[in-house]
XYZ file of C-alpha atoms in Angstrom:
586
model
C 0.005 -0.015 0.005
C 2.932 2.353 -0.035
C 3.278 5.258 -2.353
C 6.763 6.350 -3.422
C 6.867 9.863 -4.890
C 9.939 10.469 -6.995
C 11.426 12.989 -4.613
C 11.132 10.720 -1.595
C 11.653 7.190 -2.883
C 15.422 7.174 -2.330
C 15.112 9.042 0.981
C 17.577 11.506 -0.513
C 17.434 15.142 -1.310
C 18.538 15.845 -4.809
C 20.123 19.222 -4.160
C 22.879 20.071 -1.741
C 22.649 23.688 -0.726
C 25.560 25.656 0.656
C 25.591 25.781 4.469
C 23.963 29.161 5.112
C 21.991 30.596 8.013
C 18.253 30.926 7.461
C 15.261 31.808 9.520
C 12.831 29.012 10.391
C 10.359 30.453 7.895
C 13.023 30.382 5.157
C 14.045 26.790 6.095
C 10.400 25.774 5.952
C 10.001 26.919 2.337
C 13.433 25.795 1.188
C 12.820 22.295 2.531
C 9.424 22.059 0.842
C 11.031 23.243 -2.388
C 13.706 20.538 -2.135
C 11.026 17.912 -1.529
C 9.293 18.869 -4.785
C 6.279 20.545 -3.244
C 4.616 22.724 -5.823
C 1.323 23.653 -4.039
C 0.269 24.542 -0.495
C -3.367 24.985 0.468
C -3.511 27.365 3.421
C -4.984 30.236 5.411
C -2.796 32.800 7.236
C -2.871 33.863 10.883
C -0.800 35.874 13.324
C 1.693 33.226 14.317
C 2.361 32.359 10.671
C 3.142 35.837 9.408
C 6.893 35.242 9.170
C 6.105 32.211 6.985
C 3.589 34.135 4.902
C 6.100 36.928 4.401
C 8.524 34.396 2.899
C 5.720 32.925 0.785
C 5.118 36.463 -0.603
C 8.791 36.786 -1.609
C 9.069 33.620 -3.656
C 7.383 32.124 -6.723
C 8.440 28.481 -6.706
C 5.627 27.140 -4.533
C 2.033 28.184 -5.272
C -0.046 29.034 -2.275
C -3.825 28.533 -2.600
C -5.790 30.834 -0.264
C -8.732 28.744 0.954
C -11.727 30.127 2.791
C -11.697 27.697 5.679
C -8.943 25.522 7.033
C -11.084 22.357 6.686
C -11.221 23.179 3.001
C -7.396 23.308 2.885
C -7.151 19.797 4.292
C -9.679 18.345 1.808
C -7.966 20.124 -1.102
C -4.599 18.631 -0.009
C -6.375 15.271 0.258
C -7.853 15.527 -3.271
C -4.436 16.579 -4.619
C -2.833 13.539 -2.943
C -5.459 11.008 -4.112
C -5.090 11.890 -7.811
C -1.311 12.237 -7.821
C -0.120 9.737 -5.158
C 2.100 12.549 -3.759
C 1.549 14.010 -0.284
C -0.812 16.940 -0.167
C 0.363 19.905 1.863
C -1.725 22.305 3.914
C -1.030 25.146 6.298
C -3.144 26.581 9.115
C -2.603 29.025 11.969
C -2.717 28.215 15.656
C -5.792 27.660 17.854
C -9.007 27.560 15.835
C -7.121 27.427 12.533
C -5.365 24.280 13.708
C -8.472 22.675 15.201
C -10.335 23.305 11.958
C -7.937 20.831 10.303
C -8.985 17.913 12.461
C -11.836 16.658 10.255
C -9.619 16.691 7.205
C -6.823 14.867 9.082
C -9.220 12.234 10.335
C -10.609 11.852 6.822
C -7.150 11.295 5.366
C -6.215 8.937 8.211
C -9.246 6.667 7.712
C -8.597 6.451 3.965
C -4.779 6.158 4.119
C -4.104 9.386 2.219
C -0.599 10.904 2.352
C -0.748 14.414 3.685
C 1.484 16.782 5.623
C -0.315 19.450 7.624
C 1.669 22.347 9.078
C 0.140 24.384 11.868
C 1.368 27.533 13.525
C 1.745 27.575 17.309
C 2.183 30.296 19.942
C 5.800 31.010 20.911
C 7.492 28.221 22.846
C 7.611 30.130 26.195
C 3.793 30.622 26.005
C 2.887 27.039 25.297
C 0.680 25.726 28.109
C -0.119 29.163 29.382
C -3.559 29.592 27.759
C -2.086 32.117 25.357
C -4.338 33.770 22.763
C -5.267 31.287 20.023
C -3.349 28.468 21.692
C -4.480 24.853 21.303
C -2.657 21.609 22.038
C -2.969 20.496 18.404
C -0.365 17.738 18.881
C -2.435 16.235 21.685
C -5.700 16.762 19.801
C -4.517 15.151 16.583
C -2.588 12.223 18.039
C -5.493 9.791 17.416
C -6.145 10.987 13.878
C -2.652 11.287 12.396
C -0.068 8.726 11.491
C 2.473 10.774 13.412
C 2.830 14.342 14.659
C 5.586 16.731 15.808
C 5.967 19.875 17.872
C 9.092 21.698 16.733
C 10.636 23.531 19.673
C 14.124 24.138 18.221
C 14.724 25.648 14.753
C 17.711 23.367 14.424
C 15.245 20.388 14.225
C 12.897 21.884 11.669
C 14.538 20.724 8.458
C 14.980 17.155 9.749
C 11.406 16.961 11.013
C 9.935 18.154 7.694
C 11.864 15.448 5.833
C 10.712 12.823 8.285
C 7.112 14.013 8.056
C 7.039 13.500 4.282
C 8.823 10.162 4.556
C 6.314 8.867 7.143
C 3.324 10.221 5.251
C 4.190 8.525 1.961
C 5.714 5.176 2.967
C 4.232 2.100 4.547
C 0.500 2.671 5.032
C 0.161 6.294 3.794
C -1.424 8.774 6.119
C -1.448 12.332 7.438
C 1.419 13.812 9.503
C 1.068 17.072 11.420
C 4.012 19.398 12.143
C 3.298 22.157 14.699
C 5.666 25.174 14.439
C 5.793 27.858 17.109
C 6.052 31.499 15.976
C 9.488 32.025 17.561
C 10.870 28.999 15.723
C 9.899 30.603 12.407
C 11.901 33.683 13.367
C 14.953 31.972 14.923
C 17.929 31.153 12.683
C 19.819 27.962 12.020
C 22.107 26.483 9.396
C 20.312 24.953 6.458
C 21.937 21.546 6.149
C 20.617 20.151 2.897
C 19.780 16.811 4.525
C 20.488 13.967 2.141
C 18.998 10.934 3.894
C 16.105 10.136 6.207
C 17.063 7.481 8.730
C 14.494 6.510 11.336
C 15.576 3.566 13.423
C 12.099 2.741 14.708
C 10.279 3.070 11.376
C 11.062 0.398 8.775
C 7.897 -0.561 6.758
C 7.814 -4.162 5.566
C 7.356 -4.215 1.815
C 7.502 -7.948 0.894
C 5.514 -10.730 2.549
C 7.187 -13.938 3.693
C 7.730 -16.201 0.701
C 6.309 -19.246 2.394
C 3.062 -17.459 2.973
C 2.833 -16.488 -0.645
C 3.304 -20.094 -1.735
C 0.474 -21.054 0.710
C -1.754 -18.368 -0.723
C -1.354 -19.585 -4.288
C -1.962 -23.193 -3.159
C -5.206 -22.110 -1.485
C -6.311 -20.440 -4.708
C -5.708 -23.560 -6.755
C -7.666 -25.642 -4.194
C -10.681 -23.369 -4.323
C -13.867 -23.777 -6.343
C -15.695 -20.557 -5.566
C -13.070 -17.786 -5.202
C -13.592 -14.077 -4.987
C -10.856 -11.488 -5.290
C -11.873 -8.867 -2.663
C -10.094 -5.676 -3.667
C -9.615 -2.581 -1.505
C -8.034 0.849 -1.585
C -4.625 -0.526 -0.915
C -4.341 -1.508 -4.533
C -4.894 2.102 -5.615
C -2.496 3.455 -2.995
C 0.287 1.077 -4.020
C -0.085 1.666 -7.733
C -0.774 -2.046 -8.283
C -3.875 -1.708 -10.532
C -2.298 -3.193 -13.633
C -0.826 -6.096 -11.639
C -4.111 -6.996 -10.010
C -5.752 -7.020 -13.444
C -3.147 -9.463 -14.722
C -3.525 -11.577 -11.586
C -7.341 -11.754 -11.903
C -7.160 -12.549 -15.625
C -4.438 -15.208 -15.116
C -6.697 -17.056 -12.691
C -10.151 -15.967 -14.018
C -11.032 -14.580 -10.574
C -14.299 -12.614 -10.117
C -13.470 -9.243 -8.515
C -15.531 -7.513 -5.841
C -14.427 -3.891 -5.202
C -14.790 -1.821 -2.053
C -15.866 1.802 -2.149
C -12.215 2.824 -1.710
C -10.986 0.439 -4.380
C -13.149 1.707 -7.285
C -10.930 2.328 -10.264
C -8.247 0.034 -8.965
C -9.768 -2.640 -11.275
C -11.661 -1.615 -14.427
C -15.335 -1.341 -13.551
C -16.370 -2.409 -17.064
C -14.052 -5.472 -17.107
C -15.878 -8.776 -17.588
C -14.441 -10.111 -14.273
C -15.622 -6.987 -12.336
C -18.608 -7.521 -10.056
C -18.630 -3.855 -9.145
C -19.004 -2.548 -5.624
C -19.570 -4.945 -2.682
C -21.026 -4.236 0.726
C -23.944 -2.267 2.115
C -24.976 -0.865 -1.295
C -23.111 -3.327 -3.482
C -24.727 -5.336 -6.248
C -26.852 -8.352 -5.246
C -24.709 -10.716 -7.281
C -21.466 -9.357 -5.798
C -22.666 -9.742 -2.232
C -24.062 -13.209 -2.852
C -20.673 -14.194 -4.323
C -18.902 -12.862 -1.251
C -21.226 -14.710 1.009
C -21.036 -18.037 -0.856
C -17.345 -18.037 -1.737
C -15.031 -20.763 -0.463
C -12.054 -18.406 -0.691
C -11.555 -14.648 -0.355
C -8.369 -13.249 -1.771
C -8.392 -9.915 0.042
C -5.944 -7.443 -1.558
C -5.671 -4.162 0.447
C -9.085 -3.880 2.097
C -9.741 -3.295 5.773
C -12.763 -5.615 6.243
C -14.773 -2.635 7.400
C -18.302 -3.029 8.654
C -19.865 -1.485 5.541
C -18.561 -4.540 3.638
C -18.758 -7.314 6.168
C -22.118 -6.523 7.760
C -22.671 -9.066 10.556
C -19.157 -10.424 11.226
C -20.540 -13.690 12.586
C -22.209 -14.352 9.216
C -19.565 -12.874 6.953
C -18.217 -15.304 4.333
C -18.350 -18.172 6.856
C -17.694 -20.814 4.176
C -14.578 -19.060 2.898
C -10.935 -19.407 3.748
C -9.282 -15.990 3.725
C -6.032 -14.610 2.388
C -5.327 -11.003 3.481
C -2.606 -8.813 1.926
C -1.992 -5.486 3.630
C 0.997 -3.175 4.220
C -0.218 -2.575 7.799
C 0.311 -5.688 9.907
C -2.102 -4.344 12.533
C -4.928 -4.455 9.998
C -4.619 -8.194 9.497
C -6.907 -10.131 11.782
C -8.284 -6.962 13.307
C -11.875 -7.641 12.225
C -11.775 -11.061 10.589
C -9.504 -14.045 11.280
C -7.512 -15.030 8.235
C -5.844 -18.241 7.068
C -2.875 -16.676 5.303
C -1.471 -13.273 6.214
C 0.595 -11.369 3.680
C 2.212 -8.257 5.179
C 3.692 -6.068 2.530
C 3.255 -3.692 -0.395
C 0.609 -4.871 -2.786
C 2.651 -4.068 -5.888
C 5.670 -6.026 -4.815
C 3.626 -8.871 -3.375
C 1.543 -9.246 -6.585
C 4.670 -9.460 -8.704
C 5.838 -12.396 -6.598
C 2.376 -14.054 -6.525
C 2.132 -13.780 -10.301
C 5.591 -15.390 -10.659
C 4.457 -18.298 -8.537
C 1.272 -18.775 -10.568
C 3.181 -18.565 -13.825
C 5.567 -21.346 -12.845
C 2.886 -23.892 -13.851
C 0.853 -22.531 -16.815
C -1.008 -25.814 -17.317
C -2.262 -25.833 -13.732
C -3.431 -22.217 -14.112
C -5.272 -23.128 -17.325
C -7.028 -26.058 -15.683
C -7.962 -23.895 -12.734
C -9.500 -21.239 -14.931
C -11.654 -23.902 -16.564
C -12.621 -25.439 -13.219
C -14.366 -22.349 -11.944
C -16.563 -21.729 -15.012
C -19.621 -23.026 -13.107
C -18.956 -20.445 -10.338
C -18.974 -17.661 -12.893
C -22.246 -19.068 -14.224
C -23.821 -18.816 -10.793
C -22.668 -15.239 -10.383
C -24.140 -14.343 -13.784
C -27.430 -15.900 -12.787
C -27.508 -13.811 -9.588
C -26.791 -10.719 -11.663
C -29.633 -11.446 -14.089
C -32.008 -12.010 -11.249
C -31.378 -8.662 -9.518
C -29.447 -6.100 -11.557
C -28.901 -2.550 -10.326
C -32.303 -1.039 -11.060
C -33.995 2.304 -11.003
C -37.411 3.172 -12.447
C -37.288 3.868 -16.157
C -40.735 5.382 -16.209
C -39.948 8.756 -14.698
C -43.399 10.307 -15.031
C -41.794 13.706 -15.419
C -39.676 13.381 -12.292
C -35.896 13.493 -12.527
C -34.235 10.349 -11.114
C -30.841 10.963 -9.422
C -29.383 7.827 -11.023
C -30.227 9.214 -14.440
C -28.207 12.364 -13.746
C -25.133 10.369 -12.740
C -25.495 8.100 -15.752
C -25.610 11.180 -17.991
C -22.460 12.643 -16.374
C -20.721 9.426 -17.344
C -22.174 9.571 -20.843
C -21.257 13.169 -21.630
C -17.669 12.736 -20.336
C -17.292 9.149 -21.730
C -16.010 8.410 -18.265
C -12.906 10.556 -18.926
C -13.011 12.675 -15.806
C -12.113 12.827 -12.125
C -15.069 12.454 -9.808
C -15.295 13.560 -6.240
C -18.319 13.125 -4.062
C -19.633 14.104 -0.703
C -21.355 11.608 1.517
C -24.854 10.196 1.325
C -27.163 8.818 -1.290
C -25.450 10.573 -4.209
C -22.199 8.975 -3.144
C -23.635 5.462 -3.267
C -25.504 6.048 -6.533
C -22.219 7.245 -8.067
C -20.340 4.250 -6.766
C -23.037 1.899 -8.162
C -23.549 3.475 -11.579
C -20.244 5.142 -12.664
C -17.939 2.428 -13.931
C -14.516 3.757 -12.918
C -11.958 2.170 -15.178
C -8.803 3.891 -14.047
C -7.143 4.402 -10.670
C -6.891 7.820 -9.070
C -9.981 9.217 -10.747
C -12.222 8.774 -7.719
C -12.077 10.800 -4.510
C -14.580 10.113 -1.746
C -14.555 9.971 2.008
C -15.009 6.204 2.553
C -13.846 5.791 6.107
C -14.894 8.847 8.094
C -17.846 9.655 5.742
C -17.154 13.404 5.706
C -19.927 15.682 4.351
C -18.336 18.798 2.920
C -15.467 16.877 1.428
C -16.454 16.850 -2.215
C -16.034 20.438 -3.433
C -12.684 21.254 -1.815
C -11.337 17.823 -2.827
C -12.354 18.643 -6.393
C -10.438 21.918 -6.232
C -7.342 20.017 -5.016
C -7.723 17.498 -7.786
C -8.170 20.233 -10.370
C -5.017 21.983 -9.125
C -3.057 18.777 -9.554
C -4.617 17.976 -12.971
C -5.399 21.237 -14.692
C -6.050 19.636 -18.051
C -8.650 17.138 -16.804
C -12.422 17.558 -16.347
C -13.301 17.386 -12.637
C -16.851 16.721 -11.492
C -17.971 17.040 -7.913
C -21.225 15.133 -7.339
C -22.751 16.368 -4.106
C -25.953 16.521 -2.142
C -27.973 19.515 -1.094
C -26.933 18.854 2.527
C -23.255 18.155 1.869
C -22.589 21.064 -0.461
C -23.691 23.576 2.159
C -20.967 22.401 4.585
C -18.070 23.884 2.566
C -19.698 25.860 -0.227
C -17.546 28.890 0.686
C -14.768 27.249 -1.285
C -16.582 28.334 -4.460
C -14.752 31.585 -3.810
C -11.439 29.728 -3.992
C -12.520 28.081 -7.256
C -13.397 31.479 -8.721
C -10.222 33.201 -7.496
C -7.916 30.597 -9.082
C -10.102 29.991 -12.161
C -10.618 26.332 -11.391
C -13.334 25.106 -13.792
C -14.758 22.401 -11.516
C -18.267 21.326 -12.302
C -20.457 20.604 -9.263
C -23.664 18.586 -9.719
C -25.955 18.900 -6.731
C -28.337 15.935 -6.437
C -30.972 18.019 -4.674
C -33.812 16.071 -3.094
C -34.418 18.678 -0.346
C -33.517 16.077 2.275
C -30.538 14.676 4.094
C -31.262 11.839 1.767
C -29.539 8.867 3.408
C -30.814 9.888 6.840
C -34.283 10.130 5.391
C -33.945 6.674 3.758
C -32.982 5.123 7.088
C -35.839 6.899 8.801
C -38.224 5.520 6.174
C -37.035 1.913 6.520
C -36.145 1.676 10.194
C -37.916 4.547 12.040
C -41.507 4.331 10.729
C -41.205 7.188 8.210
C -40.578 9.667 10.984
C -38.400 12.183 9.150
C -36.915 13.805 12.196
C -34.872 16.913 11.277
C -33.845 15.554 7.886
C -36.042 17.831 5.761
C -33.990 20.781 4.400
C -36.745 22.403 2.338
C -37.077 25.381 4.667
C -34.122 27.624 4.130
C -32.899 25.860 1.038
C -30.873 28.479 -0.889
C -31.309 29.379 -4.539
C -28.136 27.639 -5.688
C -28.104 29.487 -9.012
C -28.090 32.868 -7.293
C -25.577 31.563 -4.747
C -23.172 30.461 -7.482
C -23.584 33.793 -9.224
C -22.898 35.673 -5.968
C -19.514 33.973 -5.814
C -18.785 34.760 -9.421
C -19.441 31.198 -10.645
C -22.006 29.992 -13.118
C -25.299 28.619 -11.752
C -27.608 26.287 -13.689
C -30.843 24.498 -12.701
C -32.426 21.338 -14.060
C -35.535 19.406 -13.004
C -36.629 17.604 -16.198
C -35.062 14.465 -17.618
C -34.959 15.881 -21.142
C -32.840 18.825 -19.946
C -30.125 16.875 -18.152
C -27.805 16.187 -21.077
C -28.100 19.759 -22.602
C -27.346 21.342 -19.221
C -24.317 19.104 -18.662
C -22.979 19.862 -22.131
C -23.472 23.616 -21.499
C -21.608 23.319 -18.180
C -18.686 21.582 -19.925
C -18.345 24.426 -22.388
C -17.882 26.980 -19.647
C -14.273 27.554 -18.544
C -15.352 28.660 -15.123
C -16.663 26.950 -11.934
C -20.205 25.767 -12.549
C -22.812 24.746 -9.959
C -25.792 22.772 -11.275
C -28.922 22.319 -9.117
C -30.475 19.030 -10.244
C -33.801 18.898 -8.449
C -34.645 15.181 -8.273
C -37.359 12.858 -6.953
C -37.508 13.568 -3.250
C -37.932 10.060 -1.864
C -35.809 7.932 -4.160
C -33.804 5.258 -2.280
C -30.457 3.620 -2.753
C -30.937 -0.090 -3.396
C -29.771 -2.782 -2.906
C -29.170 -2.159 0.764
C -27.839 -4.378 3.500
C -29.280 -3.040 6.770
C -26.598 -2.211 9.311
C -25.516 -5.259 11.246
C -27.228 -7.719 8.916
C -25.565 -10.397 6.778
C -24.544 -9.691 3.188
C -27.291 -11.896 1.789
C -29.962 -10.128 3.833
C -30.544 -7.374 1.291
C -33.366 -4.939 0.603
C -33.932 -5.015 -3.162
C -35.616 -2.651 -5.635
């Protein structure tokens, strides 16, 4: 699951600056420059003014002025997910720092490499309830991979290098570096560090060879296998290898929400998404398999449902870079601790030692594929074709795919629109899909889209959001306008907190307690125009495609208010805590 950006892979700095004295603020920027950082998402404050003064003086690193520190973290997150390189954000002390917590937790849950710098009150004032002081190191300890408080300017350069190394190796994740104001003013020699050496941090990248032999043997012994693919495949850059592995053995592939794009969604072996809103056939295959080959998933509860009933007939192989993830939720028969890319190269080599055995195996599981096909024909993903004038949300998402031919980056917020997108949009490439899968963060989609657009200026970026989610960070439209980022935001507007309403319908007797957003719903067209963006509205099926094509022609941020059927539900659905084969169907 490791990512290895070019500048960090060798643990070396490519330049060797002359030994000169610099202020902490200058060391901060010089170190980022040496690490290849080209973009910082940030918001200034009093304790960071020495840093911002140095930012003003240079032109090598672009600073994006966000409108809220949470937006900065999600932009850095989106940047990281589409590039594989650590996203970088900057926030001031106190409330600025605490505003980063949601973004850090989001990145932590989804294993996204990020380095977050926060300003801190001067060292002598720490712990004295100084103005805008917060113990951000203590606050973020549970939601970062590691964090630092820099008390001595002489440590700053080394700590920044370590932060990037930790964030991008092993299981990727966010690292926070807290820098007091007096450290940014103090001076030290810039050393031009050439190597990061951390005695206590040595990620294991290759599983034990004996376990890999056992894993392949279990596959050849199986009759009803499923390759259960998670986000670790995307993080490790192993997408092409997992495709070769699945094809070599004819394995049906079930994909987690985080793994979408890691295996081509339109491939004949793809079963699409598994879990709470996965396809009926995919969940039935998971539940009736005699072997799960789990590559980079975390066995989270949205996939497993009732753990006591999860894939009880199946032996389990689990590959993960993080040893602590293996056996955490589900006991496994073979543990493979290591990087997915390197492990898959070895597993393929073992399989290819005996081509005849592989051929016979592919033939032997034809009946299993037949059963999966039958399940698929019995209960395909379905939504009403007779719209009776109402606009179905699934239709909007299908049309976004059609007008872009799937050639775009998609971000989402969290809720019904997120699950419809995951069900309907067949992601065929890795790093084209940004969504908050672990923490489930509403307000993620728009700023993540801006980060992705900054990283990929020549690509089309669509944010698919909900009327509830978009209002949580809509202020970042100002950022999009300022930097001329032509992100297209499609609001699936059903005037409800849709997923909450769906659960209230099914499990709380249709009592829609505080989930109706109709009162106070803004005019999104006027709101977009107030920010200087383009606003469009659509409520008729016949208008969907023309509106989308109009939005794509505009080289500015566009917000489209798609007013859809108010009580449409996401199906299939596995109720929380139920078994995978206990699904509500359309």
